[in-house]
Amino acid sequence: MNCERDPLLPGPHPNEKTSTTIHHRPRRNGFTKYAAVVTILTISLLTYAVLIKAPTSPNDNTPNNPQPTIYPGETIPWTPCGAIADRSLECANLTVPMDHFANPPTSIAYPSSKTFTIALVRLRSRNPTASTRNLLINPGGPGGSGTGLVFKRGALVADIVGDGFHVLGFDPRGVNASSPRVTCFPDDEARQRLSAGIRAKKVVEDSGELFAWMGPHVKGCAEVAGEHAEYVNTPQTAADMNWILDGVGQKGMVYWGFSYGTILGQTYATMFPERAERVIVDGVANQFDWYGSRLDREMWTDTDRVLEGFVEECLRAGKGDCALADLAGSKEELLEVVVKGVEKLKDEPVGVYVNSTVYGVLDYWAVWHSGVFPGLYKSATWRDLADNLAALFQGNATPAYLAYGLKKAWEDEAEPFQFISNNDGVAGPEYWPSDRLGLVEELVPFFNESKFGDAILDAYFSKQIWSIPHTHEYVPERGVKTAHPVLILTTSWDPVCPVVSAQSANDAFEDSRIVEVKGYGHCSISLPSACVAKHVRNFLYDGKLPDEHVTCEADGNPYFSKPEEKSAWISAEAVSEEDSRIRLAQHELAKDFWPGIRRGF
């Protein structure tokens, strides 16, 4: 199917009118009906966490003291918090019940300790009307910040979807600027001190220390997060999304979720099918495995195939564009050069000195799991990856050390990941071997299924001993009929969310359709494609879906292309100004590392 010659932006189509009709009843799975009252805090979020005092008079509405605005049909007071690419940003906080599924649900009638506050950031359309709808987005994780995504990349998403939507990012409960923020440490100093030196790189050699440390760590998670800990899960977040919709006066969900955001999107569409009007899941994870399997084997289906694609495209590009191409004559030989060259660091890590403030050791884990593995997500970064590896193999470890080896501060995004994934799925001693050796015996063959299988070793030790109780009864279903069929986006070879997982979502939702972009990368945004952009717009504006599974070509040369080649492709005379804007947005997103790579301890 060739979509490239047609205009990307559909003709003028009136946006669907918003509605204040509220439907809060979860569809299935034993959830109880929860309150339908939306109450909003008047305190707004300014650039992640700055609280703005509410004005006391109209004269207080100055650039330094902006007055919150409540738009017709909405109940959320929004405060201006900047602008990006000629679009205004506005921020707010929304209070939601701690437990939507209690009987009766905890609500704002309870003390503040029984609620969560959800941080919101909205990038407004350049040409808003009363019927302009809100597109909710989630960048993945779990633990990724939707507000951060809007601040950093919201304008690019807006260029792809057009001016018919406001782009609304939110931090899921427990994450980033939402509060309380779930954490396992009382402060950053304790985080650094208590986690320093914990090794989680070798499943056998490090298992003793990791197993011993994880028990106290999980106790710390439960103690520090308190009563909110057990309510940080995906079904509760899905229910929060209805409160966001109600606050902006919108009946139908318009959503684009990436990576873990597809778990959230599938969960929402199953729980609230009558409100799922324009749901896009991009880079799909298997929700049946997420909620019901101990080991996510499907995740690694195509990971090694993407690594093979990296060396294949390197040889195709040649030594002028891929620095590794000189080191071997065939795909098999070059793959061996890469794998064995990095594995050499297991026994012989390299010392690197840049200056008196920058020096250290480059080891296998840093190159393989912080360099090669993340590189598989975004083929636009393959030229740099090849440069760094070639220099390393030829005796210069400095570029690889600067790119992958510098010690980073403890990333507290790992903590929301723990809470959400463990609270969602099969976690706790009743599901896992109780002893260290039993756990190791189960993990070793699983990790051996992929060259990257041990990337999140610590996550399984956390699952094994997780003691925080489950507070949801959600079970994924097949054959769910949504208000409008779901659009499923995927690449042909995704390193962590393979096509087979997209097919699982296709089976779960009636009349859903898959649009596949041919190539390597995580989520459709990793590969610029006018064809994909056209399908996204047709779906969002008109609800149009292809008649069957469609494969789109990637545009330009997504692998090892020169910067000037990409610039020429973006500004080609044959395309309109609007198409060039979409191309530029896709190009920028393709080289950006989100959805993010989940880091371990």
Coordinates of C-alpha atoms in Angstrom, one line a residue:
M1 CA 0.0 0.0 0.0
N2 CA 1.5 3.3 -1.1
C3 CA 0.5 6.3 1.1
E4 CA 3.3 8.6 0.3
R5 CA 1.8 10.5 -2.6
D6 CA -1.4 11.4 -0.8
P7 CA -1.6 14.4 1.5
L8 CA -1.0 13.5 5.0
L9 CA -3.6 15.8 6.6
P10 CA -7.2 14.8 5.8
G11 CA -9.6 17.4 4.5
P12 CA -11.5 19.5 7.0
H13 CA -13.5 17.3 9.4
P14 CA -15.4 18.6 12.3
N15 CA -14.1 17.2 15.6
E16 CA -16.6 15.1 17.5
K17 CA -18.4 17.2 20.0
T18 CA -17.4 16.7 23.6
S19 CA -19.9 15.6 26.2
T20 CA -20.2 15.9 29.9
T21 CA -22.0 12.6 30.2
I22 CA -20.2 10.5 32.7
H23 CA -19.9 6.7 32.6
H24 CA -17.7 5.4 35.3
R25 CA -18.7 1.7 35.6
P26 CA -15.8 -0.6 34.9
R27 CA -16.9 -3.2 32.4
R28 CA -15.9 -6.5 33.9
N29 CA -13.5 -8.3 36.2
G30 CA -15.4 -7.8 39.4
F31 CA -14.7 -4.1 39.9
T32 CA -17.2 -2.1 41.9
K33 CA -18.9 1.0 40.8
Y34 CA -17.0 4.1 41.9
A35 CA -17.9 7.7 42.5
A36 CA -18.7 9.9 39.6
V37 CA -17.8 13.2 41.2
V38 CA -14.8 15.1 39.8
T39 CA -13.1 17.5 42.2
I40 CA -10.0 19.4 41.3
L41 CA -7.3 21.1 43.3
T42 CA -6.9 24.7 42.4
I43 CA -3.2 24.5 42.9
S44 CA -1.5 24.1 39.5
L45 CA 1.7 22.5 38.5
L46 CA 4.3 24.9 37.1
T47 CA 7.2 23.2 35.3
Y48 CA 7.0 20.0 37.1
A49 CA 6.5 21.1 40.7
V50 CA 6.3 24.8 41.3
L51 CA 3.0 25.7 43.1
I52 CA 1.2 28.9 42.1
K53 CA -0.8 30.8 44.6
A54 CA -4.4 31.3 43.5
P55 CA -5.0 35.0 42.6
T56 CA -7.2 37.0 45.0
S57 CA -8.4 39.5 42.5
P58 CA -8.5 40.1 38.7
N59 CA -5.6 42.5 39.1
D60 CA -3.4 39.6 40.2
N61 CA -3.5 38.1 36.7
T62 CA -0.1 39.2 35.5
P63 CA 2.7 37.4 33.6
N64 CA 4.4 36.7 37.0
N65 CA 1.2 35.6 38.7
P66 CA -1.1 34.0 36.0
Q67 CA -4.7 33.4 36.9
P68 CA -6.0 29.8 36.5
T69 CA -8.5 29.4 33.7
I70 CA -11.5 27.0 33.6
Y71 CA -12.6 26.6 30.1
P72 CA -16.3 26.1 29.1
G73 CA -17.4 22.5 29.7
E74 CA -14.3 21.7 31.8
T75 CA -13.8 21.7 35.6
I76 CA -10.0 21.7 35.8
P77 CA -8.3 25.1 36.5
W78 CA -5.4 25.4 34.2
T79 CA -2.4 27.7 34.8
P80 CA -0.1 28.9 32.0
C81 CA 3.3 27.4 32.3
G82 CA 5.2 28.3 29.2
A83 CA 5.0 27.8 25.4
I84 CA 6.6 25.4 22.9
A85 CA 6.7 26.0 19.1
D86 CA 3.9 28.7 19.1
R87 CA 1.7 26.5 21.3
S88 CA 0.8 27.4 24.8
L89 CA 1.4 25.1 27.7
E90 CA -0.8 24.9 30.8
C91 CA -0.5 22.9 33.9
A92 CA -2.8 21.6 36.6
N93 CA -3.2 19.0 39.4
L94 CA -6.1 16.6 39.7
T95 CA -7.1 14.8 42.9
V96 CA -8.4 11.3 42.5
P97 CA -9.4 8.5 45.0
M98 CA -6.6 6.4 46.3
D99 CA -8.8 3.3 45.6
H100 CA -11.4 3.5 42.8
F101 CA -12.5 0.0 43.5
A102 CA -13.2 0.1 47.2
N103 CA -16.9 -0.1 48.2
P104 CA -17.5 2.7 48.6
P105 CA -14.5 4.1 46.8
T106 CA -12.1 6.3 48.7
S107 CA -12.7 9.8 47.5
I108 CA -11.9 13.4 48.1
A109 CA -14.5 13.3 50.9
Y110 CA -11.7 11.4 52.8
P111 CA -8.6 13.0 54.2
S112 CA -5.9 13.9 51.7
S113 CA -4.1 10.7 52.7
K114 CA -6.8 8.8 50.9
T115 CA -6.1 10.4 47.5
F116 CA -3.5 10.8 44.8
T117 CA -2.8 14.0 43.0
I118 CA -2.2 13.6 39.3
A119 CA 0.1 16.1 37.6
L120 CA -1.2 17.3 34.2
V121 CA 0.4 19.3 31.4
R122 CA -1.5 20.2 28.2
L123 CA 0.0 21.6 25.0
R124 CA -2.9 23.5 23.4
S125 CA -3.7 23.4 19.7
R126 CA -2.7 26.4 17.7
N127 CA -6.3 26.9 16.6
P128 CA -8.5 25.6 19.4
T129 CA -12.3 25.6 19.1
A130 CA -15.0 24.5 21.5
S131 CA -14.9 21.0 20.0
T132 CA -11.1 20.5 20.0
R133 CA -10.5 17.2 21.8
N134 CA -7.7 16.1 24.1
L135 CA -5.2 13.4 23.1
L136 CA -3.9 11.7 26.2
I137 CA -0.4 10.2 25.8
N138 CA 1.8 7.9 27.9
P139 CA 5.5 7.4 27.1
G140 CA 6.0 4.0 28.6
G141 CA 8.0 2.6 31.5
P142 CA 6.2 1.9 33.6
G143 CA 7.3 5.0 35.4
G144 CA 7.7 7.2 32.4
S145 CA 6.5 10.8 32.8
G146 CA 3.7 12.1 30.6
T147 CA 4.3 15.7 31.7
G148 CA 8.0 15.3 30.9
L149 CA 7.1 14.0 27.4
V150 CA 4.9 17.0 26.7
F151 CA 7.5 19.5 27.9
K152 CA 10.3 17.8 25.9
R153 CA 8.6 16.3 22.8
G154 CA 4.9 17.4 22.9
A155 CA 5.4 19.8 20.0
L156 CA 6.6 16.9 17.8
V157 CA 3.6 14.7 18.7
A158 CA 1.4 17.7 18.0
D159 CA 3.0 18.2 14.5
I160 CA 2.2 14.5 13.7
V161 CA -1.4 14.6 14.8
G162 CA -2.2 18.1 13.6
D163 CA -4.0 21.1 15.1
G164 CA -7.2 19.1 15.8
F165 CA -6.1 18.1 19.3
H166 CA -4.6 19.3 22.5
V167 CA -1.8 17.0 23.6
L168 CA -2.3 16.1 27.3
G169 CA 0.4 14.4 29.3
F170 CA -0.1 13.1 32.8
D171 CA 2.2 11.5 35.4
P172 CA 0.5 8.3 36.5
R173 CA -0.2 7.9 40.2
G174 CA 3.0 7.5 42.1
V175 CA 5.2 8.8 39.3
N176 CA 7.4 11.9 39.0
A177 CA 5.3 15.1 39.8
S178 CA 2.2 13.2 40.9
S179 CA 1.9 12.8 44.6
P180 CA 2.6 11.0 46.8
R181 CA 5.5 9.8 44.7
V182 CA 6.2 6.1 45.4
T183 CA 9.7 5.5 46.5
C184 CA 11.7 2.9 48.4
F185 CA 14.0 5.4 50.1
P186 CA 13.3 8.4 52.4
D187 CA 15.5 10.8 50.5
D188 CA 18.2 10.9 47.7
E189 CA 21.0 10.5 50.2
A190 CA 19.6 7.3 51.5
R191 CA 18.9 6.1 47.9
Q192 CA 22.6 6.5 47.1
R193 CA 23.9 5.1 50.3
L194 CA 21.6 2.1 50.6
S195 CA 21.9 1.0 46.9
A196 CA 25.6 1.7 46.4
G197 CA 27.6 -1.3 45.4
I198 CA 24.7 -3.7 45.0
R199 CA 25.6 -5.9 42.0
A200 CA 22.8 -7.1 39.7
K201 CA 24.7 -8.1 36.6
K202 CA 25.4 -11.9 36.8
V203 CA 22.5 -14.2 37.6
V204 CA 24.6 -16.8 39.4
E205 CA 27.6 -14.9 40.8
D206 CA 25.6 -11.9 42.0
S207 CA 22.5 -13.8 43.2
G208 CA 23.7 -14.3 46.8
E209 CA 24.2 -10.6 47.5
L210 CA 21.1 -9.5 45.4
F211 CA 18.8 -12.1 47.1
A212 CA 20.0 -11.0 50.6
W213 CA 19.6 -7.3 49.8
M214 CA 16.2 -7.5 48.1
G215 CA 14.3 -8.6 51.2
P216 CA 15.2 -5.5 53.3
H217 CA 14.8 -3.3 50.2
V218 CA 11.2 -4.5 49.6
K219 CA 10.4 -3.8 53.3
G220 CA 11.8 -0.3 52.7
C221 CA 9.5 0.1 49.7
A222 CA 6.5 -0.9 51.8
E223 CA 7.4 1.3 54.8
V224 CA 8.3 4.5 52.8
A225 CA 5.4 4.4 50.4
G226 CA 2.9 3.5 53.2
E227 CA -0.7 2.9 52.6
H228 CA -0.5 4.3 49.0
A229 CA 1.9 1.5 47.9
E230 CA -0.7 -1.1 47.0
Y231 CA -2.8 1.2 44.9
V232 CA -0.1 2.1 42.4
N233 CA -1.0 -0.2 39.6
T234 CA -2.3 0.0 36.0
P235 CA -6.0 -0.7 36.6
Q236 CA -6.1 2.2 39.1
T237 CA -4.3 4.5 36.7
A238 CA -6.8 3.5 33.9
A239 CA -9.6 4.6 36.2
D240 CA -7.7 7.9 36.9
M241 CA -7.9 8.5 33.1
N242 CA -11.7 8.7 33.3
W243 CA -11.4 11.5 35.9
I244 CA -9.0 13.3 33.6
L245 CA -11.5 13.0 30.8
D246 CA -14.4 14.2 32.9
G247 CA -12.3 17.1 34.1
V248 CA -11.8 18.3 30.5
G249 CA -15.5 17.6 29.6
Q250 CA -14.8 14.8 27.2
K251 CA -16.7 11.6 27.0
G252 CA -14.6 9.5 24.6
M253 CA -11.0 8.5 25.2
V254 CA -8.5 9.7 22.6
Y255 CA -5.2 8.1 23.5
W256 CA -1.7 7.2 22.1
G257 CA 0.4 5.0 24.3
F258 CA 3.9 3.7 23.7
S259 CA 5.5 0.5 25.0
Y260 CA 4.2 0.0 28.6
G261 CA 1.6 2.7 27.5
T262 CA 0.1 -0.1 25.4
I263 CA -0.5 -2.1 28.6
L264 CA -2.3 0.9 30.0
G265 CA -4.2 1.5 26.8
Q266 CA -5.3 -2.2 26.5
T267 CA -6.3 -2.2 30.2
Y268 CA -8.4 1.0 29.8
A269 CA -10.1 -0.3 26.7
T270 CA -11.0 -3.5 28.4
M271 CA -12.3 -1.9 31.6
F272 CA -14.1 1.0 29.9
P273 CA -14.9 -0.1 26.3
E274 CA -17.8 2.3 26.0
R275 CA -15.4 5.2 26.3
A276 CA -12.6 3.9 24.1
E277 CA -13.2 5.9 21.0
R278 CA -9.8 6.6 19.6
V279 CA -7.2 4.3 21.3
I280 CA -3.8 3.9 19.6
V281 CA -1.3 1.3 21.1
D282 CA 2.2 1.6 19.7
G283 CA 5.0 -0.9 20.3
V284 CA 2.7 -3.4 21.9
A285 CA 3.4 -5.5 25.0
N286 CA 1.4 -8.6 25.7
Q287 CA -1.1 -7.8 28.4
F288 CA -1.9 -11.4 29.0
D289 CA 1.8 -12.1 29.9
W290 CA 2.1 -8.8 31.8
Y291 CA -0.7 -9.7 34.2
G292 CA -0.5 -13.5 34.2
S293 CA 3.0 -14.8 33.5
R294 CA 6.0 -15.0 35.7
L295 CA 8.5 -14.8 32.9
D296 CA 7.8 -12.6 29.8
R297 CA 9.4 -14.9 27.2
E298 CA 7.5 -13.1 24.4
M299 CA 9.4 -9.9 25.1
W300 CA 12.7 -11.3 23.6
T301 CA 11.1 -12.8 20.5
D302 CA 12.9 -10.5 18.0
T303 CA 15.7 -8.9 20.1
D304 CA 18.5 -11.0 18.7
R305 CA 17.0 -10.5 15.2
V306 CA 17.3 -6.8 15.6
L307 CA 21.0 -7.2 16.5
E308 CA 21.4 -9.2 13.3
G309 CA 19.7 -6.4 11.5
F310 CA 22.2 -3.9 12.9
V311 CA 25.2 -5.8 11.4
E312 CA 23.3 -6.5 8.1
E313 CA 22.6 -2.8 7.6
C314 CA 26.1 -1.9 8.6
L315 CA 27.6 -4.1 5.9
R316 CA 25.0 -2.8 3.4
A317 CA 26.0 0.8 4.2
G318 CA 29.7 0.0 3.8
K319 CA 32.7 1.3 5.6
G320 CA 32.1 4.9 4.5
D321 CA 28.9 5.0 6.6
C322 CA 29.4 2.2 9.2
A323 CA 32.8 2.1 11.0
L324 CA 32.3 -1.6 11.8
A325 CA 32.0 -2.7 8.2
D326 CA 35.8 -2.9 7.8
L327 CA 36.1 -5.5 10.5
A328 CA 34.3 -8.4 8.8
G329 CA 33.2 -9.6 5.4
S330 CA 29.9 -11.3 6.2
K331 CA 26.9 -10.9 8.6
E332 CA 28.0 -13.9 10.6
E333 CA 31.6 -12.7 10.9
L334 CA 30.6 -9.2 11.9
L335 CA 28.0 -10.5 14.5
E336 CA 30.8 -12.6 16.0
V337 CA 33.1 -9.6 16.1
V338 CA 30.5 -7.5 18.0
V339 CA 29.5 -10.2 20.4
K340 CA 33.0 -11.5 21.2
G341 CA 34.5 -8.0 21.2
V342 CA 32.1 -6.9 24.0
E343 CA 32.2 -10.2 25.8
K344 CA 36.0 -9.8 26.2
L345 CA 35.2 -7.0 28.7
K346 CA 33.8 -9.6 31.1
D347 CA 37.3 -10.8 31.9
E348 CA 39.2 -7.8 30.8
P349 CA 37.4 -4.5 31.6
V350 CA 39.2 -1.4 30.3
G351 CA 40.5 1.5 32.4
V352 CA 39.8 4.9 30.8
Y353 CA 41.3 8.3 31.7
V354 CA 39.9 11.4 30.2
N355 CA 41.0 14.0 32.8
S356 CA 41.3 14.2 36.6
T357 CA 37.5 14.4 37.0
V358 CA 36.5 11.9 34.3
Y359 CA 37.9 8.4 34.5
G360 CA 36.9 4.9 35.4
V361 CA 36.4 1.4 34.2
L362 CA 34.4 0.3 31.1
D363 CA 33.0 -3.1 31.6
Y364 CA 30.8 -5.6 29.7
W365 CA 27.6 -4.6 31.3
A366 CA 28.0 -0.9 30.4
V367 CA 28.7 -1.6 26.7
W368 CA 26.2 -4.4 26.2
H369 CA 23.2 -3.3 28.3
S370 CA 23.7 0.5 28.3
G371 CA 25.1 0.8 24.7
V372 CA 24.1 -2.0 22.4
F373 CA 20.7 -3.0 23.9
P374 CA 19.4 0.6 24.0
G375 CA 20.8 1.1 20.5
L376 CA 18.5 -1.6 19.2
Y377 CA 15.5 0.6 20.1
K378 CA 16.4 3.4 17.7
S379 CA 18.1 2.6 14.4
A380 CA 18.8 6.4 13.9
T381 CA 21.5 6.0 16.5
W382 CA 23.2 3.0 14.8
R383 CA 25.9 5.2 13.2
D384 CA 27.1 6.4 16.6
L385 CA 26.9 3.0 18.1
A386 CA 29.0 1.5 15.3
D387 CA 31.6 4.4 15.7
N388 CA 31.9 3.7 19.4
L389 CA 32.2 -0.1 19.1
A390 CA 34.7 0.2 16.2
A391 CA 36.9 2.5 18.3
L392 CA 36.7 0.1 21.3
F393 CA 37.6 -3.0 19.3
Q394 CA 40.6 -1.1 17.8
G395 CA 41.9 0.0 21.2
N396 CA 40.3 3.3 21.9
A397 CA 37.7 2.8 24.7
T398 CA 37.2 6.5 25.4
P399 CA 34.2 7.1 23.1
A400 CA 32.3 4.1 24.5
Y401 CA 33.2 5.0 28.1
L402 CA 31.9 8.6 27.6
A403 CA 28.7 7.3 25.9
Y404 CA 27.9 4.3 28.2
G405 CA 30.4 3.9 31.0
L406 CA 30.0 7.0 33.2
K407 CA 28.4 6.1 36.5
K408 CA 25.0 7.6 36.8
A409 CA 23.1 8.5 39.9
W410 CA 20.5 6.0 41.1
E411 CA 17.6 6.4 38.7
D412 CA 14.5 6.5 40.9
E413 CA 12.3 5.7 37.9
A414 CA 13.2 2.2 38.7
E415 CA 11.1 2.4 41.9
P416 CA 7.8 3.2 40.2
F417 CA 8.7 0.4 37.7
Q418 CA 8.9 -2.0 40.7
F419 CA 5.6 -0.9 42.3
I420 CA 3.6 -0.9 39.1
S421 CA 4.9 -4.1 37.5
N422 CA 4.8 -6.0 40.8
N423 CA 1.4 -4.7 41.8
D424 CA 0.1 -5.6 38.4
G425 CA 1.4 -9.1 37.9
V426 CA 2.5 -12.3 39.3
A427 CA 4.6 -11.2 42.3
G428 CA 5.1 -12.5 45.8
P429 CA 6.5 -15.6 47.5
E430 CA 3.3 -17.6 46.7
Y431 CA 4.2 -17.5 43.0
W432 CA 7.9 -18.0 43.1
P433 CA 10.5 -20.4 44.5
S434 CA 11.2 -19.4 48.1
D435 CA 14.9 -20.0 48.0
R436 CA 17.7 -18.3 46.1
L437 CA 18.9 -21.5 44.2
G438 CA 15.4 -22.3 43.1
L439 CA 15.0 -18.8 41.7
V440 CA 18.3 -18.9 39.9
E441 CA 17.6 -22.4 38.4
E442 CA 14.4 -20.9 36.9
L443 CA 16.0 -17.7 35.6
V444 CA 19.2 -19.1 34.0
P445 CA 17.5 -21.0 31.1
F446 CA 15.1 -18.0 30.6
F447 CA 18.0 -15.5 30.4
N448 CA 19.8 -17.8 27.9
E449 CA 16.9 -17.5 25.4
S450 CA 18.4 -14.1 24.3
K451 CA 21.7 -12.5 24.3
F452 CA 20.1 -9.7 26.3
G453 CA 17.9 -11.8 28.6
D454 CA 19.6 -10.7 31.8
A455 CA 19.0 -7.0 31.2
I456 CA 16.6 -6.7 34.1
L457 CA 17.9 -9.3 36.4
D458 CA 17.0 -7.4 39.5
A459 CA 13.3 -7.2 38.5
Y460 CA 12.8 -10.9 39.0
F461 CA 14.5 -10.9 42.4
S462 CA 12.1 -8.1 43.4
K463 CA 9.1 -10.0 42.1
Q464 CA 10.1 -13.1 44.0
I465 CA 9.9 -11.5 47.4
W466 CA 7.4 -8.6 46.8
S467 CA 5.1 -8.4 49.9
I468 CA 2.8 -5.5 49.0
P469 CA -0.7 -6.9 48.4
H470 CA -2.6 -6.7 45.2
T471 CA -5.7 -4.4 45.1
H472 CA -7.1 -5.1 41.7
E473 CA -8.9 -8.0 40.1
Y474 CA -8.2 -7.1 36.5
V475 CA -7.9 -10.0 34.1
P476 CA -7.3 -9.4 30.3
E477 CA -10.0 -10.6 28.0
R478 CA -10.3 -11.4 24.3
G479 CA -13.1 -10.3 22.0
V480 CA -13.6 -6.9 23.7
K481 CA -15.9 -4.6 21.7
T482 CA -14.8 -1.0 22.1
A483 CA -16.8 2.1 21.2
H484 CA -14.5 2.3 18.1
P485 CA -12.0 -0.3 17.1
V486 CA -8.4 0.1 18.4
L487 CA -5.5 1.1 16.1
I488 CA -2.4 -1.1 16.7
L489 CA 1.0 0.2 15.5
T490 CA 4.2 -1.9 15.4
T491 CA 7.5 -2.3 13.6
S492 CA 8.4 -5.5 11.8
W493 CA 11.3 -6.2 14.3
D494 CA 10.9 -4.6 17.7
P495 CA 13.6 -5.5 20.2
V496 CA 11.2 -5.7 23.2
C497 CA 7.6 -5.6 21.8
P498 CA 7.4 -8.0 18.9
V499 CA 4.8 -8.3 16.2
V500 CA 3.4 -11.4 17.9
S501 CA 2.4 -9.1 20.9
A502 CA 0.6 -6.8 18.5
Q503 CA -1.3 -9.8 17.1
S504 CA -2.3 -10.7 20.7
A505 CA -3.8 -7.2 21.0
N506 CA -5.5 -7.7 17.7
D507 CA -7.2 -10.8 19.0
A508 CA -8.2 -9.0 22.2
F509 CA -10.2 -6.2 20.6
E510 CA -12.9 -6.7 18.0
D511 CA -12.3 -5.2 14.6
S512 CA -8.9 -3.7 15.6
R513 CA -6.3 -3.3 12.9
I514 CA -2.5 -3.5 12.8
V515 CA -0.4 -1.0 10.9
E516 CA 3.2 -2.3 10.7
V517 CA 6.1 -0.2 9.6
K518 CA 8.7 -2.3 7.9
G519 CA 12.0 -2.1 9.7
Y520 CA 13.9 -2.3 13.0
G521 CA 13.1 -0.3 16.1
H522 CA 10.9 0.1 19.2
C523 CA 7.5 1.6 18.4
S524 CA 6.4 3.1 15.1
I525 CA 8.0 6.4 16.0
S526 CA 11.5 4.8 15.7
L527 CA 11.1 4.8 11.9
P528 CA 9.9 7.9 9.9
S529 CA 7.0 6.9 7.7
A530 CA 4.5 9.1 5.9
C531 CA 2.3 6.0 5.5
V532 CA 2.1 5.6 9.3
A533 CA 1.4 9.3 9.8
K534 CA -1.4 9.1 7.3
H535 CA -3.0 6.2 9.1
V536 CA -2.7 7.9 12.5
R537 CA -4.4 11.1 11.2
N538 CA -7.1 9.2 9.3
F539 CA -7.9 7.3 12.5
L540 CA -7.8 10.2 14.9
Y541 CA -9.9 12.6 12.7
D542 CA -12.3 10.2 10.9
G543 CA -12.0 6.9 12.7
K544 CA -10.8 5.3 9.5
L545 CA -8.9 2.0 9.7
P546 CA -7.4 -0.2 7.0
D547 CA -9.4 -3.1 5.9
E548 CA -6.7 -5.5 7.0
H549 CA -3.2 -5.7 8.4
V550 CA -1.2 -3.1 6.5
T551 CA 2.6 -2.8 6.1
C552 CA 4.1 0.6 5.6
E553 CA 7.6 1.4 4.2
A554 CA 10.0 3.5 6.3
D555 CA 10.9 6.7 4.5
G556 CA 14.4 7.9 3.5
N557 CA 17.3 5.7 4.7
P558 CA 16.7 5.0 8.4
Y559 CA 20.0 3.1 8.8
F560 CA 23.4 4.7 8.8
S561 CA 22.3 7.7 6.7
K562 CA 24.4 10.9 6.6
P563 CA 22.9 14.0 8.2
E564 CA 22.8 15.8 4.9
E565 CA 20.7 12.9 3.4
K566 CA 18.2 13.2 6.2
S567 CA 18.0 17.0 5.8
A568 CA 17.4 16.6 2.0
W569 CA 14.6 14.1 2.7
I570 CA 12.9 16.4 5.2
S571 CA 12.9 19.4 3.0
A572 CA 12.3 17.7 -0.4
E573 CA 10.5 20.0 -2.8
A574 CA 7.9 17.4 -3.7
V575 CA 6.3 17.7 -0.3
S576 CA 4.2 20.4 1.3
E577 CA 5.2 22.5 4.3
E578 CA 2.8 20.5 6.4
D579 CA 4.4 17.2 5.2
S580 CA 7.9 18.6 5.9
R581 CA 6.8 19.5 9.4
I582 CA 5.6 15.9 9.9
R583 CA 8.8 14.5 8.5
L584 CA 10.9 16.7 10.8
A585 CA 8.9 15.6 13.8
Q586 CA 9.2 11.9 12.9
H587 CA 12.9 12.3 12.3
E588 CA 13.4 14.0 15.7
L589 CA 11.4 11.3 17.5
A590 CA 13.2 8.5 15.7
K591 CA 16.6 9.5 17.2
D592 CA 15.2 10.3 20.7
F593 CA 15.5 7.7 23.5
W594 CA 11.9 7.4 24.5
P595 CA 10.1 5.3 25.2
G596 CA 12.9 5.0 27.7
I597 CA 15.1 2.1 28.6
R598 CA 14.2 0.7 32.0
R599 CA 17.3 0.7 34.2
G600 CA 18.1 -1.7 37.0
F601 CA 19.9 -1.2 40.3

